[in-house]
Amino acid sequence: MDHKIFLGAPSRPLRVAIVGSGPSGFYAAEALFKQPGLNARVDMFERLPTPYGLVRGGVAPDHQKIKSVTVVYERIASLPGFRFFGNVTMGRDIQVEDLRRHYDQIIYAVGCQKDRSLGIPGEEMAGNHSATSFVGWYNGHPDYRNEVFDLSQEKVAVIGVGNVAMDVARILVENPERLAKTDIAPYAIEALRKSRVKEIYILGRRGPAQAAFSLAEIQEIAGLELSDLVIKPDEAAIDELSRTGLSDPIIKKKVDFLTEQSKRGTGSKTKKVHLRFCVSPIEVLAEGEKVKTLKIEKNVLTLDGKGGARAKGTGRFETLAVGLVFRSVGYHGAPIDGVSFDQESGHIPNEQGRVLNSATATVLVGEYVVGWAKRGPSGLVGANRADSQALVKVMAEDVSARRFGWDNPDPSCGPIETLLAARGVKAVSFADWKILDKIEVERGARLGKVREKFTSVPEMLDALALKLNF
Ligand code: NAP
């Protein structure tokens, strides 16, 4: 008898592997457990010993309210049928073929691991960084803990006007003593205390009506204790082409706020955040090996042919004397060995979340993608919930239609934990993570912080070894 007939029944639950433990992965697990008529078992694989993806390693440390969403993920992790395998790298410790042998369906919830580059001359020079590396650094992400940022520079450019750019600018000028109470990485707070950064230029290539940041984020910058938000009135002004955009109340509120802010002049605080519009970076110029100036070009807006506005250079240039440049122009996906990937878009190619073979564009039945890896790096944490729920509906449709990609799981292959152990992989369970979590919170309490994070994987594994004979 075909064993697939019983898939999803209490006697034979659907076995799903989720790769990645950020918001979209947890929401997919939740949706699987809630899917009517479907009994599911979920094993979640994560490269780091710690879960939660960008909620831990991306959301700014002074945004603890956003980070508190992890309470929801903890609840999901406590549901029967959920298991966490941290410290397991897909493509190295475990391959797609292994997952096919052990599971009925696979979900890639791997987000976007890299950043976009600008493609301008001088971009690779010392003193020129991606915002993603700075964000990972101050958040204690093990991949970025050894990055070095020359905060002895007084002037800094941040390219792009999305919410990540706002985070970067805010962390650079916020009172370090406020940040010290958060879960910011210990080395980052030390460096920020010594920082000489005084002026930040945040550069938007289009106008105020097209700015990607949220109103709350820019208001937060305007309200900082030690810095003024400075906007040139002529750059805050709305051009003819952008007027139609003001019918959107969200854009209108943002534009009104920026207009009002531009009337406030330069203010009297010691630090300045200059928000510029309609300027594009053209070249990073160096003295010796180090960034010295950023050449920018003034833009005008023209129609982009899709009802929107695009920036067009005017041939009028300016130079900003900055010693440090952060590009914050969006995240970009990174390929995983054995998993379909579209290099240009940086996504896993898919149709409604069903993964497509990148060469033939045919559906790879049984493989799914969700979150930023599916739709690109946009949307707040909560936006992933609807996306994951939609994906699980698609997966349930495939179960009902008995569309399975392989004859699995292989009854002879044994439990996945046996395979991992045989390969010498020290998988970290959710209970293990809770031990690390407790240590971090306790260390934080002693220092008057929300938590003092582990920032290196060996440190985490050593701590577990001490507690658990790991
Ligand atoms: P984003 O919102 O897509 O913003 C990217 C910015 O880079 C835009 O201003 C874009 O301008 C600009 N840009 C792109 N290419 C450029 C180029 N070649 N030259 C100059 N500028 C360029 O991306 P993000 O800031 O990385 O944020 C990613 C997502 O995470 C967003 O949905 C964001 O809201 C979310 N997030 C939220 C928070 C929060 O809620 N606090 C914090 C961080 C991130 P154009 O518009 O002209 O393309």
Coordinates of C-alpha atoms and ligand atoms in Angstrom, one line a residue:
M1 CA 0.0 0.0 0.0
D2 CA 1.2 3.5 -0.8
H3 CA 2.3 5.0 2.6
K4 CA 1.6 8.5 1.3
I5 CA -2.1 7.9 1.6
F6 CA -1.7 8.3 5.3
L7 CA 0.5 11.4 5.3
G8 CA -0.8 14.0 7.6
A9 CA -3.0 11.6 9.6
P10 CA -2.4 11.1 13.3
S11 CA -1.0 7.7 12.6
R12 CA 1.4 9.1 10.1
P13 CA 2.1 12.8 10.6
L14 CA 3.6 14.9 7.8
R15 CA 7.3 15.3 8.4
V16 CA 8.6 18.7 7.5
A17 CA 12.1 20.1 7.7
I18 CA 12.4 23.9 8.0
V19 CA 15.8 25.3 7.2
G20 CA 16.3 28.6 9.1
S21 CA 14.9 29.8 12.4
G22 CA 13.9 33.4 11.7
P23 CA 10.4 34.8 11.8
S24 CA 9.2 33.2 8.6
G25 CA 10.5 29.7 9.7
F26 CA 8.7 30.0 13.1
Y27 CA 5.5 31.3 11.5
A28 CA 5.6 28.4 9.0
A29 CA 5.9 25.9 11.9
E30 CA 3.0 27.6 13.6
A31 CA 0.8 27.4 10.5
L32 CA 1.7 23.8 10.0
F33 CA 0.6 22.9 13.5
K34 CA -2.6 24.9 13.0
Q35 CA -3.5 23.6 9.6
P36 CA -6.9 21.9 9.9
G37 CA -6.9 18.2 9.3
L38 CA -3.1 18.0 9.1
N39 CA -0.9 16.4 11.7
A40 CA 2.6 17.7 11.3
R41 CA 6.0 17.1 12.9
V42 CA 8.5 19.9 12.4
D43 CA 12.3 19.8 12.6
M44 CA 13.9 23.2 12.3
F45 CA 17.6 23.4 11.3
E46 CA 19.7 26.5 12.0
R47 CA 23.3 27.3 11.2
L48 CA 23.9 29.0 14.6
P49 CA 23.3 27.5 18.0
T50 CA 20.9 30.4 18.6
P51 CA 17.4 30.8 17.0
Y52 CA 15.4 33.8 15.7
G53 CA 17.5 35.0 12.7
L54 CA 17.2 38.7 12.2
V55 CA 15.2 39.2 15.3
R56 CA 18.3 38.4 17.3
G57 CA 21.0 39.5 14.8
G58 CA 19.3 42.3 12.8
V59 CA 16.7 44.2 14.9
A60 CA 18.5 47.0 16.7
P61 CA 19.3 46.5 20.3
D62 CA 17.3 49.6 21.3
H63 CA 14.2 48.1 19.7
Q64 CA 13.5 45.6 22.5
K65 CA 9.8 45.8 21.9
I66 CA 10.2 44.3 18.4
K67 CA 12.6 41.7 19.8
S68 CA 10.0 40.6 22.3
V69 CA 8.2 38.8 19.5
T70 CA 10.5 35.9 20.5
V71 CA 8.0 35.0 23.2
V72 CA 5.7 33.9 20.4
Y73 CA 8.4 31.8 18.8
E74 CA 9.2 30.2 22.2
R75 CA 5.6 29.2 22.4
I76 CA 5.7 27.7 19.0
A77 CA 8.9 25.8 19.9
S78 CA 7.2 24.3 22.9
L79 CA 4.4 22.7 20.8
P80 CA 4.5 18.9 20.6
G81 CA 6.0 17.8 17.4
F82 CA 8.6 20.7 17.2
R83 CA 12.3 20.1 17.4
F84 CA 15.2 22.5 17.0
F85 CA 18.6 21.5 15.6
G86 CA 20.9 24.5 16.0
N87 CA 24.6 24.5 14.9
V88 CA 23.7 22.6 11.8
T89 CA 24.8 24.1 8.5
M90 CA 22.8 23.2 5.4
G91 CA 25.1 22.4 2.5
R92 CA 27.9 21.4 4.9
D93 CA 26.6 19.2 7.8
I94 CA 23.5 18.2 6.1
Q95 CA 22.5 18.1 2.4
V96 CA 19.2 18.4 0.5
E97 CA 19.5 14.7 -0.2
D98 CA 19.6 13.9 3.5
L99 CA 16.5 16.0 4.1
R100 CA 14.7 14.2 1.2
R101 CA 15.4 10.9 2.9
H102 CA 14.1 12.0 6.2
Y103 CA 11.2 14.3 5.5
D104 CA 8.1 14.6 3.3
Q105 CA 8.5 18.3 2.6
I106 CA 11.3 20.9 3.0
I107 CA 10.8 24.6 3.6
Y108 CA 13.7 27.0 3.1
A109 CA 13.3 30.0 5.4
V110 CA 16.8 31.2 5.1
G111 CA 16.3 34.9 4.6
C112 CA 18.8 37.1 2.7
Q113 CA 22.3 36.6 4.2
K114 CA 24.2 39.2 2.2
D115 CA 23.8 42.8 1.1
R116 CA 23.5 44.5 -2.3
S117 CA 26.5 46.4 -3.5
L118 CA 26.4 49.8 -5.3
G119 CA 28.8 49.0 -8.1
I120 CA 30.6 52.4 -7.9
P121 CA 34.4 53.0 -8.0
G122 CA 36.1 52.8 -4.7
E123 CA 33.4 50.7 -3.0
E124 CA 35.8 48.1 -1.8
M125 CA 38.1 50.5 -0.1
A126 CA 38.9 50.4 3.7
G127 CA 36.4 52.5 5.5
N128 CA 33.6 51.4 3.2
H129 CA 31.2 48.9 4.8
S130 CA 27.9 47.3 4.3
A131 CA 25.2 48.3 6.8
T132 CA 24.5 44.6 7.3
S133 CA 28.0 44.0 8.7
F134 CA 27.6 46.9 11.1
V135 CA 24.2 45.7 12.2
G136 CA 25.5 42.1 12.7
W137 CA 28.5 43.6 14.6
Y138 CA 26.6 45.6 17.1
N139 CA 24.1 42.8 17.5
G140 CA 26.9 40.3 18.4
H141 CA 26.3 38.0 15.4
P142 CA 29.2 35.6 15.4
D143 CA 29.9 36.2 11.6
Y144 CA 30.6 39.9 12.2
R145 CA 32.1 40.1 15.7
N146 CA 35.6 40.6 14.3
E147 CA 34.6 43.5 11.9
V148 CA 36.4 46.7 12.6
F149 CA 34.8 50.1 12.0
D150 CA 36.9 53.2 12.3
L151 CA 34.8 55.2 14.7
S152 CA 37.5 57.8 15.2
Q153 CA 36.1 59.4 12.0
E154 CA 33.9 62.4 12.7
K155 CA 31.9 62.3 9.5
V156 CA 30.0 59.4 8.1
A157 CA 27.8 58.7 5.1
V158 CA 25.0 56.2 5.1
I159 CA 23.7 55.4 1.6
G160 CA 20.1 54.5 1.3
V161 CA 17.0 55.7 3.2
G162 CA 15.4 52.4 4.4
N163 CA 14.8 51.4 8.0
V164 CA 18.2 49.7 8.2
A165 CA 19.9 53.0 7.3
M166 CA 17.9 54.6 10.1
D167 CA 19.1 51.9 12.5
V168 CA 22.7 52.4 11.5
A169 CA 22.5 56.2 11.8
R170 CA 20.7 56.1 15.2
I171 CA 23.1 53.6 16.8
L172 CA 26.0 55.8 15.6
V173 CA 24.7 58.9 17.4
E174 CA 22.6 57.6 20.2
N175 CA 23.8 58.1 23.8
P176 CA 26.0 55.0 24.4
E177 CA 24.8 54.9 28.0
R178 CA 21.2 54.2 26.8
L179 CA 22.5 51.5 24.5
A180 CA 24.5 50.0 27.3
K181 CA 21.3 48.8 29.0
T182 CA 20.2 46.8 25.9
D183 CA 21.5 43.5 24.6
I184 CA 24.1 45.3 22.4
A185 CA 27.4 43.4 22.0
P186 CA 30.0 44.3 24.7
Y187 CA 32.7 45.1 22.2
A188 CA 30.3 47.4 20.3
I189 CA 29.4 49.5 23.3
E190 CA 33.0 49.9 24.2
A191 CA 33.8 51.1 20.6
L192 CA 30.7 53.4 20.6
R193 CA 31.7 55.0 23.9
K194 CA 35.0 56.0 22.3
S195 CA 33.4 57.0 19.0
R196 CA 34.1 60.5 17.6
V197 CA 31.3 60.3 15.0
K198 CA 29.6 63.7 15.0
E199 CA 28.0 64.2 11.6
I200 CA 26.1 61.7 9.6
Y201 CA 24.8 62.2 6.0
I202 CA 22.0 59.9 5.1
L203 CA 21.6 59.9 1.4
G204 CA 18.4 59.2 -0.5
R205 CA 18.6 58.9 -4.3
R206 CA 14.9 59.9 -4.7
G207 CA 12.7 62.4 -2.9
P208 CA 10.9 62.5 0.5
A209 CA 7.8 61.0 -1.0
Q210 CA 9.8 57.9 -2.1
A211 CA 11.7 57.5 1.2
A212 CA 11.6 53.8 2.3
F213 CA 11.9 54.5 6.1
S214 CA 8.8 54.4 8.3
L215 CA 7.5 57.6 10.0
A216 CA 8.2 56.1 13.4
E217 CA 11.9 55.5 12.5
I218 CA 12.6 59.0 11.3
Q219 CA 10.7 60.5 14.2
E220 CA 12.9 58.5 16.5
I221 CA 16.0 60.0 14.9
A222 CA 14.5 63.5 15.2
G223 CA 14.0 62.9 18.9
L224 CA 17.5 61.7 19.8
E225 CA 19.1 63.2 22.9
L226 CA 22.5 64.2 21.4
S227 CA 21.8 64.9 17.8
D228 CA 19.7 67.2 15.5
L229 CA 18.0 65.9 12.4
V230 CA 18.8 68.4 9.6
I231 CA 17.0 68.5 6.3
K232 CA 17.5 71.1 3.6
P233 CA 14.2 72.8 2.8
D234 CA 14.7 72.6 -0.9
E235 CA 15.3 68.9 -0.7
A236 CA 12.3 68.4 1.5
A237 CA 10.1 70.1 -1.1
I238 CA 7.9 67.9 -3.2
D239 CA 8.4 68.0 -7.0
E240 CA 5.4 67.9 -9.4
L241 CA 5.8 64.3 -10.2
S242 CA 5.6 63.1 -6.6
R243 CA 2.4 65.1 -5.8
T244 CA 0.1 62.3 -6.7
G245 CA 1.8 60.1 -4.1
L246 CA 0.5 62.4 -1.4
S247 CA -3.0 60.8 -1.8
D248 CA -1.5 57.9 0.2
P249 CA -2.0 59.0 3.9
I250 CA 1.2 57.1 5.0
I251 CA 3.3 59.0 2.5
K252 CA 1.6 62.3 3.2
K253 CA 2.3 62.0 7.0
K254 CA 5.9 61.3 6.3
V255 CA 6.3 64.2 3.9
D256 CA 4.5 66.6 6.2
F257 CA 6.8 65.5 9.0
L258 CA 9.9 66.0 6.8
T259 CA 8.7 69.4 5.7
E260 CA 8.2 70.6 9.2
Q261 CA 11.5 69.2 10.3
S262 CA 13.3 71.1 7.4
K263 CA 12.0 74.3 8.9
R264 CA 13.8 73.7 12.2
G265 CA 17.3 74.6 10.8
T266 CA 20.4 73.0 12.2
G267 CA 19.6 72.9 15.9
S268 CA 22.0 73.3 18.8
K269 CA 23.0 69.7 19.7
T270 CA 26.6 68.6 19.3
K271 CA 25.8 65.9 16.7
K272 CA 24.0 66.3 13.4
V273 CA 22.2 63.8 11.2
H274 CA 21.8 65.4 7.8
L275 CA 19.1 63.7 5.8
R276 CA 19.6 64.4 2.1
F277 CA 17.3 63.7 -0.8
C278 CA 17.8 63.3 -4.6
V279 CA 21.5 62.6 -4.4
S280 CA 23.3 59.5 -5.6
P281 CA 26.8 58.2 -4.7
I282 CA 29.1 58.3 -7.7
E283 CA 32.5 57.4 -6.3
V284 CA 34.3 56.8 -3.1
L285 CA 37.6 58.6 -3.1
A286 CA 40.6 57.7 -0.9
E287 CA 43.7 59.2 0.5
G288 CA 46.2 56.3 0.6
E289 CA 44.0 53.3 1.4
K290 CA 41.4 55.1 3.4
V291 CA 38.1 56.7 2.4
K292 CA 38.4 60.4 2.3
T293 CA 35.5 61.8 0.4
L294 CA 32.3 60.6 -1.3
K295 CA 31.4 62.1 -4.6
I296 CA 27.6 62.5 -5.1
E297 CA 25.4 63.7 -7.9
K298 CA 22.3 65.7 -7.6
N299 CA 19.3 63.9 -9.1
V300 CA 15.9 64.9 -10.5
L301 CA 12.9 62.5 -10.6
T302 CA 11.5 61.2 -13.9
L303 CA 8.8 58.7 -14.6
D304 CA 10.0 55.1 -14.4
G305 CA 7.4 53.8 -16.9
K306 CA 5.6 51.8 -14.2
G307 CA 3.8 54.7 -12.6
G308 CA 6.6 55.4 -10.2
A309 CA 9.6 57.8 -10.0
R310 CA 13.2 57.1 -10.7
A311 CA 16.3 59.2 -10.1
K312 CA 18.1 60.7 -13.0
G313 CA 21.5 62.4 -12.6
T314 CA 21.8 66.0 -13.4
G315 CA 25.5 66.2 -14.0
R316 CA 25.8 68.5 -10.9
F317 CA 28.3 67.0 -8.4
E318 CA 29.2 67.6 -4.8
T319 CA 31.8 66.0 -2.5
L320 CA 31.2 65.0 1.1
A321 CA 34.3 64.8 3.3
V322 CA 33.5 61.6 5.1
G323 CA 35.9 59.0 6.6
L324 CA 33.5 56.2 6.8
V325 CA 30.8 55.0 4.4
F326 CA 28.0 52.5 5.0
R327 CA 25.9 51.3 2.1
S328 CA 22.4 50.4 3.2
V329 CA 20.8 49.6 -0.1
G330 CA 19.1 46.4 0.8
Y331 CA 19.9 42.8 1.7
H332 CA 20.6 40.1 -1.0
G333 CA 20.1 36.3 -0.8
A334 CA 23.1 34.0 -0.8
P335 CA 23.1 30.5 -2.4
I336 CA 23.1 27.3 -0.4
D337 CA 24.8 24.2 -1.8
G338 CA 22.3 22.0 -3.5
V339 CA 19.4 24.5 -3.3
S340 CA 18.0 26.3 -6.3
F341 CA 19.0 30.0 -6.5
D342 CA 18.5 32.9 -8.8
Q343 CA 21.8 34.9 -8.7
E344 CA 20.3 38.1 -10.1
S345 CA 17.3 38.5 -7.8
G346 CA 19.0 36.8 -4.9
H347 CA 15.9 34.7 -4.2
I348 CA 15.1 31.0 -4.4
P349 CA 13.0 30.9 -7.6
N350 CA 9.5 29.9 -6.8
E351 CA 5.9 29.9 -7.8
Q352 CA 3.6 30.6 -4.8
G353 CA 6.4 29.3 -2.6
R354 CA 6.9 26.1 -4.6
V355 CA 10.6 26.0 -5.4
L356 CA 11.5 26.0 -9.1
N357 CA 14.6 24.5 -10.7
S358 CA 16.6 27.5 -11.6
A359 CA 17.7 26.0 -14.9
T360 CA 14.4 24.6 -16.2
A361 CA 11.9 26.7 -14.1
T362 CA 10.0 23.5 -13.3
V363 CA 8.6 22.9 -9.8
L364 CA 10.8 20.9 -7.5
V365 CA 8.0 19.1 -5.9
G366 CA 8.3 18.8 -2.1
E367 CA 10.6 21.9 -1.7
Y368 CA 9.2 25.2 -0.6
V369 CA 10.5 28.6 0.3
V370 CA 9.1 31.4 2.5
G371 CA 9.9 34.9 3.8
W372 CA 12.7 37.0 2.4
A373 CA 14.3 34.1 0.5
K374 CA 10.9 33.8 -1.3
R375 CA 9.8 37.4 -1.9
G376 CA 12.9 39.5 -1.4
P377 CA 14.1 41.6 1.6
S378 CA 11.1 43.7 2.4
G379 CA 8.5 43.9 5.1
L380 CA 8.5 44.1 8.9
V381 CA 8.8 41.0 11.1
G382 CA 5.0 40.5 11.2
A383 CA 4.6 40.5 7.4
N384 CA 6.1 37.1 7.4
R385 CA 3.2 35.6 9.3
A386 CA 0.7 35.9 6.4
D387 CA 3.4 34.8 4.0
S388 CA 4.1 31.6 6.0
Q389 CA 0.4 30.9 6.4
A390 CA -0.1 31.3 2.6
L391 CA 2.8 28.9 2.0
V392 CA 1.4 26.2 4.4
K393 CA -1.9 26.3 2.5
V394 CA 0.0 25.6 -0.7
M395 CA 1.8 22.7 1.0
A396 CA -1.5 21.3 2.4
E397 CA -2.9 21.5 -1.1
D398 CA 0.0 19.4 -2.3
V399 CA -0.5 16.9 0.5
S400 CA -4.2 16.6 -0.4
A401 CA -3.4 16.2 -4.1
R402 CA -0.6 13.7 -3.1
R403 CA 1.9 15.8 -4.9
F404 CA 5.2 14.5 -3.4
G405 CA 8.6 14.9 -4.7
W406 CA 10.2 11.7 -3.7
D407 CA 9.3 8.3 -2.3
N408 CA 10.1 9.1 1.3
P409 CA 11.0 9.0 4.0
D410 CA 13.4 6.2 3.5
P411 CA 12.4 3.7 6.4
S412 CA 16.0 2.5 6.6
C413 CA 17.6 5.8 7.2
G414 CA 17.0 6.1 10.9
P415 CA 16.5 9.3 12.9
I416 CA 18.1 12.5 11.7
E417 CA 19.9 12.9 15.0
T418 CA 21.7 9.6 14.4
L419 CA 22.9 10.9 11.1
L420 CA 24.1 14.2 12.6
A421 CA 25.9 12.4 15.4
A422 CA 27.6 10.0 13.0
R423 CA 28.9 13.1 11.2
G424 CA 30.2 14.6 14.4
V425 CA 27.8 17.5 14.3
K426 CA 27.0 18.9 17.8
A427 CA 23.4 19.8 17.2
V428 CA 21.9 22.3 19.8
S429 CA 18.4 21.5 20.9
F430 CA 15.8 24.1 21.9
A431 CA 16.4 23.1 25.6
D432 CA 20.1 23.7 25.1
W433 CA 19.4 27.1 23.6
K434 CA 17.2 27.9 26.7
I435 CA 20.3 27.2 28.8
L436 CA 22.3 29.7 26.7
D437 CA 19.4 32.2 26.9
K438 CA 19.3 31.9 30.7
I439 CA 23.1 32.5 31.0
E440 CA 22.8 35.5 28.7
V441 CA 19.9 37.0 30.7
E442 CA 21.7 36.3 34.0
R443 CA 24.9 37.9 32.9
G444 CA 23.0 40.8 31.6
A445 CA 21.2 41.3 34.9
R446 CA 24.5 41.5 36.7
L447 CA 25.6 44.3 34.3
G448 CA 22.3 46.2 34.3
K449 CA 21.6 45.0 30.7
V450 CA 18.7 43.2 29.0
R451 CA 21.2 40.4 28.2
E452 CA 24.9 39.9 27.6
K453 CA 25.0 37.9 24.4
F454 CA 27.4 35.1 23.5
T455 CA 29.0 36.3 20.3
S456 CA 31.1 33.3 19.3
V457 CA 29.9 29.8 18.5
P458 CA 32.8 28.1 20.3
E459 CA 31.9 30.1 23.4
M460 CA 28.3 29.0 23.2
L461 CA 29.4 25.3 22.8
D462 CA 31.8 25.6 25.6
A463 CA 29.1 27.0 27.9
L464 CA 26.9 24.1 27.0
A465 CA 29.7 21.6 27.5
L466 CA 30.2 22.9 31.1
K467 CA 26.5 22.6 31.9
L468 CA 25.6 19.5 30.0
N469 CA 28.7 17.4 29.2
F470 CA 27.8 18.4 25.7
Ligands
NAP1 P1 14.8 49.0 1.9 O1 13.7 49.4 2.7 O2 14.5 48.3 0.6 O3 15.6 50.4 1.6 C1 16.7 50.3 0.7 C2 17.1 51.8 0.4 O4 18.3 51.7 -0.4 C3 16.1 52.6 -0.4 O5 16.1 53.9 0.1 C4 16.6 52.5 -1.8 O6 16.2 53.6 -2.6 C5 18.1 52.6 -1.5 N1 18.9 52.1 -2.7 C6 18.8 51.0 -3.3 N2 19.7 50.9 -4.3 C7 20.4 52.1 -4.3 C8 21.4 52.7 -5.0 N3 22.0 52.0 -6.0 N4 21.9 53.9 -4.7 C9 21.3 54.6 -3.7 N5 20.3 54.1 -2.9 C10 19.8 52.9 -3.2 O7 15.8 48.1 2.7 P2 16.4 48.0 4.2 O8 16.5 49.3 4.8 O9 17.5 47.1 4.1 O10 15.2 47.3 4.9 C11 14.8 45.9 4.6 C12 13.4 45.7 5.2 O11 13.6 45.5 6.7 C13 12.4 46.8 5.0 O12 11.2 46.2 4.8 C14 12.5 47.5 6.3 O13 11.3 48.2 6.6 C15 12.7 46.4 7.3 N6 13.3 46.9 8.6 C16 12.5 47.4 9.5 C17 13.0 48.0 10.6 C18 12.1 48.5 11.7 O14 10.9 48.4 11.6 N7 12.6 49.2 12.6 C19 14.4 48.0 10.8 C20 15.2 47.5 9.8 C21 14.7 47.0 8.7 P3 15.0 53.5 -3.7 O15 13.8 53.5 -2.9 O16 15.2 54.6 -4.5 O17 15.2 52.1 -4.4

